[in-house]
Tab-separated table of N, CA, C and O in Angstrom:
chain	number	residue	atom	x	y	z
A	38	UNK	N	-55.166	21.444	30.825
A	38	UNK	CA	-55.489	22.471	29.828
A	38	UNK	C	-55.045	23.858	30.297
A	38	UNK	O	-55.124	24.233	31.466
A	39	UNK	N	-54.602	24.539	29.345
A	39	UNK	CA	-53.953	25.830	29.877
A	39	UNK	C	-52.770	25.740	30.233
A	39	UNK	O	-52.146	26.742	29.884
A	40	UNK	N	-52.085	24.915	30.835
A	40	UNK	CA	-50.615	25.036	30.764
A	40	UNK	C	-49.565	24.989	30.318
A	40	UNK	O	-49.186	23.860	30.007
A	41	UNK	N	-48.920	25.773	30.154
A	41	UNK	CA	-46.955	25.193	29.435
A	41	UNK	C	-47.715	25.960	27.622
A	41	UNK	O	-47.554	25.475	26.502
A	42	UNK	N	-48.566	27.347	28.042
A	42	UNK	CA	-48.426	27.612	26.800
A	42	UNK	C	-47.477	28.283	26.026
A	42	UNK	O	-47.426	28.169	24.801
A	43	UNK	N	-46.902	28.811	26.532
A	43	UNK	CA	-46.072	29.577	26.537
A	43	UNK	C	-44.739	28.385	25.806
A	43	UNK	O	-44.363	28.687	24.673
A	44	UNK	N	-44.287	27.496	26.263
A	44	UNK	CA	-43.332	26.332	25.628
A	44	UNK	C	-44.057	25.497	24.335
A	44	UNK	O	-43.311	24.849	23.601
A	45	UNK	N	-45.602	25.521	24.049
A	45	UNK	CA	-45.854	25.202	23.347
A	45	UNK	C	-45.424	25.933	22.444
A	45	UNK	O	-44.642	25.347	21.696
A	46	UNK	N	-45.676	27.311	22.129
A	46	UNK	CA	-45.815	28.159	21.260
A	46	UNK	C	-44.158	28.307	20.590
A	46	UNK	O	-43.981	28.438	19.379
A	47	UNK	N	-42.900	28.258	21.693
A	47	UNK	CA	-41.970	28.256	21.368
A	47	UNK	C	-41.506	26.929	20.808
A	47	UNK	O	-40.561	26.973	20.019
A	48	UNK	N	-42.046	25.734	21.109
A	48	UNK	CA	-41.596	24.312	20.212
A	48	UNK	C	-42.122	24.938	19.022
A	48	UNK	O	-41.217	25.580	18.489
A	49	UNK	N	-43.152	25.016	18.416
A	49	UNK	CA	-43.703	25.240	16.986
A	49	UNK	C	-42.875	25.893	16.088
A	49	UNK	O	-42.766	25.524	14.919
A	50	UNK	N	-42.189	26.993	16.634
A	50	UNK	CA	-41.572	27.607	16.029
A	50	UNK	C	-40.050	27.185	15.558
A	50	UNK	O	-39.086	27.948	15.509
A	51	UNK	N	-40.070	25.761	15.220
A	51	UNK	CA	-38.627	25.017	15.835
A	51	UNK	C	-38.918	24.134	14.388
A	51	UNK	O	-38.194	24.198	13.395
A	52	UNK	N	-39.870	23.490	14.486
A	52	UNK	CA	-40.772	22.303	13.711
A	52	UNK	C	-40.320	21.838	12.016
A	52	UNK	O	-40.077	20.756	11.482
A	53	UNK	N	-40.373	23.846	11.337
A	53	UNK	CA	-39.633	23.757	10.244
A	53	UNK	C	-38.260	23.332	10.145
A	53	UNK	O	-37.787	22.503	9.366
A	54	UNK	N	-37.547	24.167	11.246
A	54	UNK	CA	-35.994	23.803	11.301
A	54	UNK	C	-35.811	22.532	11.302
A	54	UNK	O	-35.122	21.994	10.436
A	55	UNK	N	-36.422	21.836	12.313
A	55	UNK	CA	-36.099	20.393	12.226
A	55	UNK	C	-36.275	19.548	11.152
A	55	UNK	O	-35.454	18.668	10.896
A	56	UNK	N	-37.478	19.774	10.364
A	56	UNK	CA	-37.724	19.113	9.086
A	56	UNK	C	-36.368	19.204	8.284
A	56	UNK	O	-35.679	18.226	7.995
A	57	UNK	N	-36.052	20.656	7.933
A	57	UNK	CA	-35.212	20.765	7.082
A	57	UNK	C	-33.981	20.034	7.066
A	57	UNK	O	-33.390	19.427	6.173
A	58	UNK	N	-33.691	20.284	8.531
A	58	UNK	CA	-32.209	19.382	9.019
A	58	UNK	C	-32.491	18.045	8.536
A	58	UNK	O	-31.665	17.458	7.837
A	59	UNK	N	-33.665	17.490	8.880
A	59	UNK	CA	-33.712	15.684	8.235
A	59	UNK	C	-33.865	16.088	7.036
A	59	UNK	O	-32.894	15.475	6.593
A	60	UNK	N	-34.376	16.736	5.929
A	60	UNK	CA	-34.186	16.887	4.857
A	60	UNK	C	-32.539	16.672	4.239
A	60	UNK	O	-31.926	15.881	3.523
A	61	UNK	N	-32.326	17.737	4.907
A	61	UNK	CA	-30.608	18.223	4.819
A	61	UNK	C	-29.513	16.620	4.397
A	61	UNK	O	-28.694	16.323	3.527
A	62	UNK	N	-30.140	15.941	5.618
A	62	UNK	CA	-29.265	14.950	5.779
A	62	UNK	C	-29.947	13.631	5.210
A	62	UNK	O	-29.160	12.687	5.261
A	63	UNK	N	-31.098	13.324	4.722
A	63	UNK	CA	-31.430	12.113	3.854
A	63	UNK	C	-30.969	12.715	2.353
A	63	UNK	O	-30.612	11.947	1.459
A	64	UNK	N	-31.011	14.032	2.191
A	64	UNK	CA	-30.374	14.867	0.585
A	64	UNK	C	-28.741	14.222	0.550
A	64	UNK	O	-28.467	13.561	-0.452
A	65	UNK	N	-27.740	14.380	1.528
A	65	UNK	CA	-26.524	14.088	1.438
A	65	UNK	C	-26.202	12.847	1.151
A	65	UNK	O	-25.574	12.273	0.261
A	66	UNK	N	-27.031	12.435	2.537
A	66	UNK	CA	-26.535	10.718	2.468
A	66	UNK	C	-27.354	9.923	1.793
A	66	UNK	O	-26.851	8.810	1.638
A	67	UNK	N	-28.446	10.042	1.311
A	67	UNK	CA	-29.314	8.994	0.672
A	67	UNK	C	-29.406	9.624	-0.961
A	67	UNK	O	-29.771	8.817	-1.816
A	68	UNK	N	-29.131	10.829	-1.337
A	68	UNK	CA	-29.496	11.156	-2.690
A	68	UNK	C	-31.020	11.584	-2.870
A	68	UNK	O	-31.349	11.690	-4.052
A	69	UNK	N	-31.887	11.816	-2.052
A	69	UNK	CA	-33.435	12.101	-1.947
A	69	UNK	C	-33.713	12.795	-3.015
A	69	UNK	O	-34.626	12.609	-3.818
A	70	UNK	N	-32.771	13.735	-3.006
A	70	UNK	CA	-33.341	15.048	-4.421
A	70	UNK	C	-32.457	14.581	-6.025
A	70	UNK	O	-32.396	15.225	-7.072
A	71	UNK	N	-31.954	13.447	-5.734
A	71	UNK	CA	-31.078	13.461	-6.802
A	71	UNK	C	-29.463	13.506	-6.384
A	71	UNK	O	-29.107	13.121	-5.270
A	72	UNK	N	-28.531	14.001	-7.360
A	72	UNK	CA	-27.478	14.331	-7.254
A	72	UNK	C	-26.960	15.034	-6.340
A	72	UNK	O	-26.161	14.626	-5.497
A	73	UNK	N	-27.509	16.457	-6.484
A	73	UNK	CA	-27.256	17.240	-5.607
A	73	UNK	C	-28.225	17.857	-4.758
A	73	UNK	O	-29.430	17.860	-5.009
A	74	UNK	N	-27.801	18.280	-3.946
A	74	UNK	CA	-28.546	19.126	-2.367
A	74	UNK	C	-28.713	20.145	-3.060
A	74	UNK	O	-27.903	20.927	-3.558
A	75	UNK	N	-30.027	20.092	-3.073
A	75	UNK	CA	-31.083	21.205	-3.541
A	75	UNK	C	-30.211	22.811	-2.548
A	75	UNK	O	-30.556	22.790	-1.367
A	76	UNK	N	-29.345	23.903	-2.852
A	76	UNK	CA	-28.752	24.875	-2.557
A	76	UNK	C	-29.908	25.690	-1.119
A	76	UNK	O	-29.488	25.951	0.008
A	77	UNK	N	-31.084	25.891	-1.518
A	77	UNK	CA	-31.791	26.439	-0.474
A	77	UNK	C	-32.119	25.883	0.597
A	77	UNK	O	-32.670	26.504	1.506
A	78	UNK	N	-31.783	24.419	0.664
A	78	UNK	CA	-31.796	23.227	1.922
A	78	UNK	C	-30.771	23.425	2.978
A	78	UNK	O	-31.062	23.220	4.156
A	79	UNK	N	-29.357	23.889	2.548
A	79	UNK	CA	-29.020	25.171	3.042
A	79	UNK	C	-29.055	25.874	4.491
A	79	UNK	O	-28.539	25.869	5.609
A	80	UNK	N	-29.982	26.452	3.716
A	80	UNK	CA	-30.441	27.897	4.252
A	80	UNK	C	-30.969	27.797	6.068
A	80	UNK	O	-32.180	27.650	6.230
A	81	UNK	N	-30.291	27.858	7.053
A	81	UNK	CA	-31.017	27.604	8.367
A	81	UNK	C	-32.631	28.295	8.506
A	81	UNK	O	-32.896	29.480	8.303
A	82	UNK	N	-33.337	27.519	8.795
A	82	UNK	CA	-34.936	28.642	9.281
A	82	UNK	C	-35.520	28.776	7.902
A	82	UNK	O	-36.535	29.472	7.889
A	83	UNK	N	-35.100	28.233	6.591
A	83	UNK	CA	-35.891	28.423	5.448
A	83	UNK	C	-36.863	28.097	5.670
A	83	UNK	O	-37.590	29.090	5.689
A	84	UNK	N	-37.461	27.123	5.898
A	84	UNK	CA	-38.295	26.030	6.036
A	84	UNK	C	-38.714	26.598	7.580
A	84	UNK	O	-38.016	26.596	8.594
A	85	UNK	N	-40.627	27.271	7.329
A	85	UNK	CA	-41.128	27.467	8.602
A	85	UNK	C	-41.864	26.872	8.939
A	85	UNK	O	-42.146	25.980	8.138
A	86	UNK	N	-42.658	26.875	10.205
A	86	UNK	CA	-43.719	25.503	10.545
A	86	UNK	C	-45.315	25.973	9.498
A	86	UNK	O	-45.877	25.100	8.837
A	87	UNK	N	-45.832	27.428	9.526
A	87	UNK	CA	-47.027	27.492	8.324
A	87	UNK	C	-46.645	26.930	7.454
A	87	UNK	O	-47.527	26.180	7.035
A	88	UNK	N	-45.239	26.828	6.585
A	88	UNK	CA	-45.134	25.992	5.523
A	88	UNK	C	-45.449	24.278	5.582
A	88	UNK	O	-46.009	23.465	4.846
A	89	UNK	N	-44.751	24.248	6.895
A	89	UNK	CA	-45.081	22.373	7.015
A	89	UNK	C	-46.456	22.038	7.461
A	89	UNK	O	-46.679	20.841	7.284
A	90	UNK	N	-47.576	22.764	8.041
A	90	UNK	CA	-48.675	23.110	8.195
A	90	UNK	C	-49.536	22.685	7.047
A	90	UNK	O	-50.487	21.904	7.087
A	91	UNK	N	-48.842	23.597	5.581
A	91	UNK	CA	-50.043	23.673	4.370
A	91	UNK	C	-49.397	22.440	4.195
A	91	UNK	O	-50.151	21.525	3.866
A	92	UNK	N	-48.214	22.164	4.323
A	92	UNK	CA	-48.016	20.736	3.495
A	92	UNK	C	-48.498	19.338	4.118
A	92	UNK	O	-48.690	18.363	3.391
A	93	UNK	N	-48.674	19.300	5.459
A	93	UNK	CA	-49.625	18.259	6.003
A	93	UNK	C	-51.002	18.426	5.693
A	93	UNK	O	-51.661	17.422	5.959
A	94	UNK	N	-51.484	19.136	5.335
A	94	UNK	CA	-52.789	19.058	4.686
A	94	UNK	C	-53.189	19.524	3.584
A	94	UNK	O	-54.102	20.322	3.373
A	95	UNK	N	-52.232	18.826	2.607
A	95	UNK	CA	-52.072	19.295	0.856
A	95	UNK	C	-53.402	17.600	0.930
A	95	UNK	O	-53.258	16.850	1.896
A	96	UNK	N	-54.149	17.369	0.217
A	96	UNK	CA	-54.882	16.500	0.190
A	96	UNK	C	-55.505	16.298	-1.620
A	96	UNK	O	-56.649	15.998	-1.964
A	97	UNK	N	-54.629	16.505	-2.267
A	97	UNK	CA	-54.394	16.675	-3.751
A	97	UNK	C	-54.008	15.081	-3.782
A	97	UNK	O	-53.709	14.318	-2.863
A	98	UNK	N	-54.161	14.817	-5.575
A	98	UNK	CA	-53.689	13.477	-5.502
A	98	UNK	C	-52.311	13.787	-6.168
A	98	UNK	O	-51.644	12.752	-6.172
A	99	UNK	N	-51.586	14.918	-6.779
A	99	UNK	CA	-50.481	14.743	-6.704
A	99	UNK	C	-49.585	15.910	-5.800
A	99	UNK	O	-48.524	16.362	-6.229
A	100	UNK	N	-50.018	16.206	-4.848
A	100	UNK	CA	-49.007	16.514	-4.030
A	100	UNK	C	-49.145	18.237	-4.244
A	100	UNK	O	-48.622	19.034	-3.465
A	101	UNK	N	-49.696	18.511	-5.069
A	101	UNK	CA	-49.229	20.023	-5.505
A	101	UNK	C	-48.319	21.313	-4.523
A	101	UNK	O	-47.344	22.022	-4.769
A	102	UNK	N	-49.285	21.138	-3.263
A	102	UNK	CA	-49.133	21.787	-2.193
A	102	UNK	C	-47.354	21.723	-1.738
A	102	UNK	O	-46.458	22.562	-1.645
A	103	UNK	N	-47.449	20.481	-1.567
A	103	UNK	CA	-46.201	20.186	-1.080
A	103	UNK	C	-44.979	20.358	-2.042
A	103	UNK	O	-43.878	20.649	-1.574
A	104	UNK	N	-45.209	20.139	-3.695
A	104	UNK	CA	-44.113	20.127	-4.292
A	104	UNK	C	-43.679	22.000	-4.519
A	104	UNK	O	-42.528	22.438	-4.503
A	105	UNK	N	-44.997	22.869	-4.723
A	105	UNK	CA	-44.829	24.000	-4.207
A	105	UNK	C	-43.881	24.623	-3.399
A	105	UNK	O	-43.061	25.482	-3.726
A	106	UNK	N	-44.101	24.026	-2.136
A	106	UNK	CA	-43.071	24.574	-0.871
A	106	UNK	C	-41.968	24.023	-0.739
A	106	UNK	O	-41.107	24.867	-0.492
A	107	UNK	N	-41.529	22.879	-0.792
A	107	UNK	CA	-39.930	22.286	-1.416
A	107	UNK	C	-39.462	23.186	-2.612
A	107	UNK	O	-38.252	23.391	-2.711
A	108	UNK	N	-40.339	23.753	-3.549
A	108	UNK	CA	-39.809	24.118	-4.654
A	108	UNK	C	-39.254	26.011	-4.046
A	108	UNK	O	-38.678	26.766	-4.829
């Protein structure tokens, strides 16, 4: 306890990026959003970790939270 806080704090800040990138690339190659790659998927660093935060604990039965922050 107490250690490596400092690397914690800097992984977190990473968390969105990474989502997006697998976003990025199930959008191209699998069609996820449809036709086309949603334009703001894009965007490097759009996608931050508070955003993936509210969206792991959207607890709605349809998603609201989450379709929100994709949107």
């Amino acid at each position: 306890p107490g250690e490596q806080i400092f690397e914690k704090l800097l992984s977190g800040m990473y968390l969105g990026e990474i989502v997006r990138r697998a976003l990025l690339k199930i959008a191209e190659e699998a069609e996820f959003f449809g036709d086309t790659v949603p334009p703001k998927l894009k965007i490097p660093f759009i996608l931050r970790t508070p955003e993936m935060s509210s969206m792991h604990h959207d607890t709605t039965q349809d998603l609201k939270e989450v379709g929100s922050k994709l949107r």
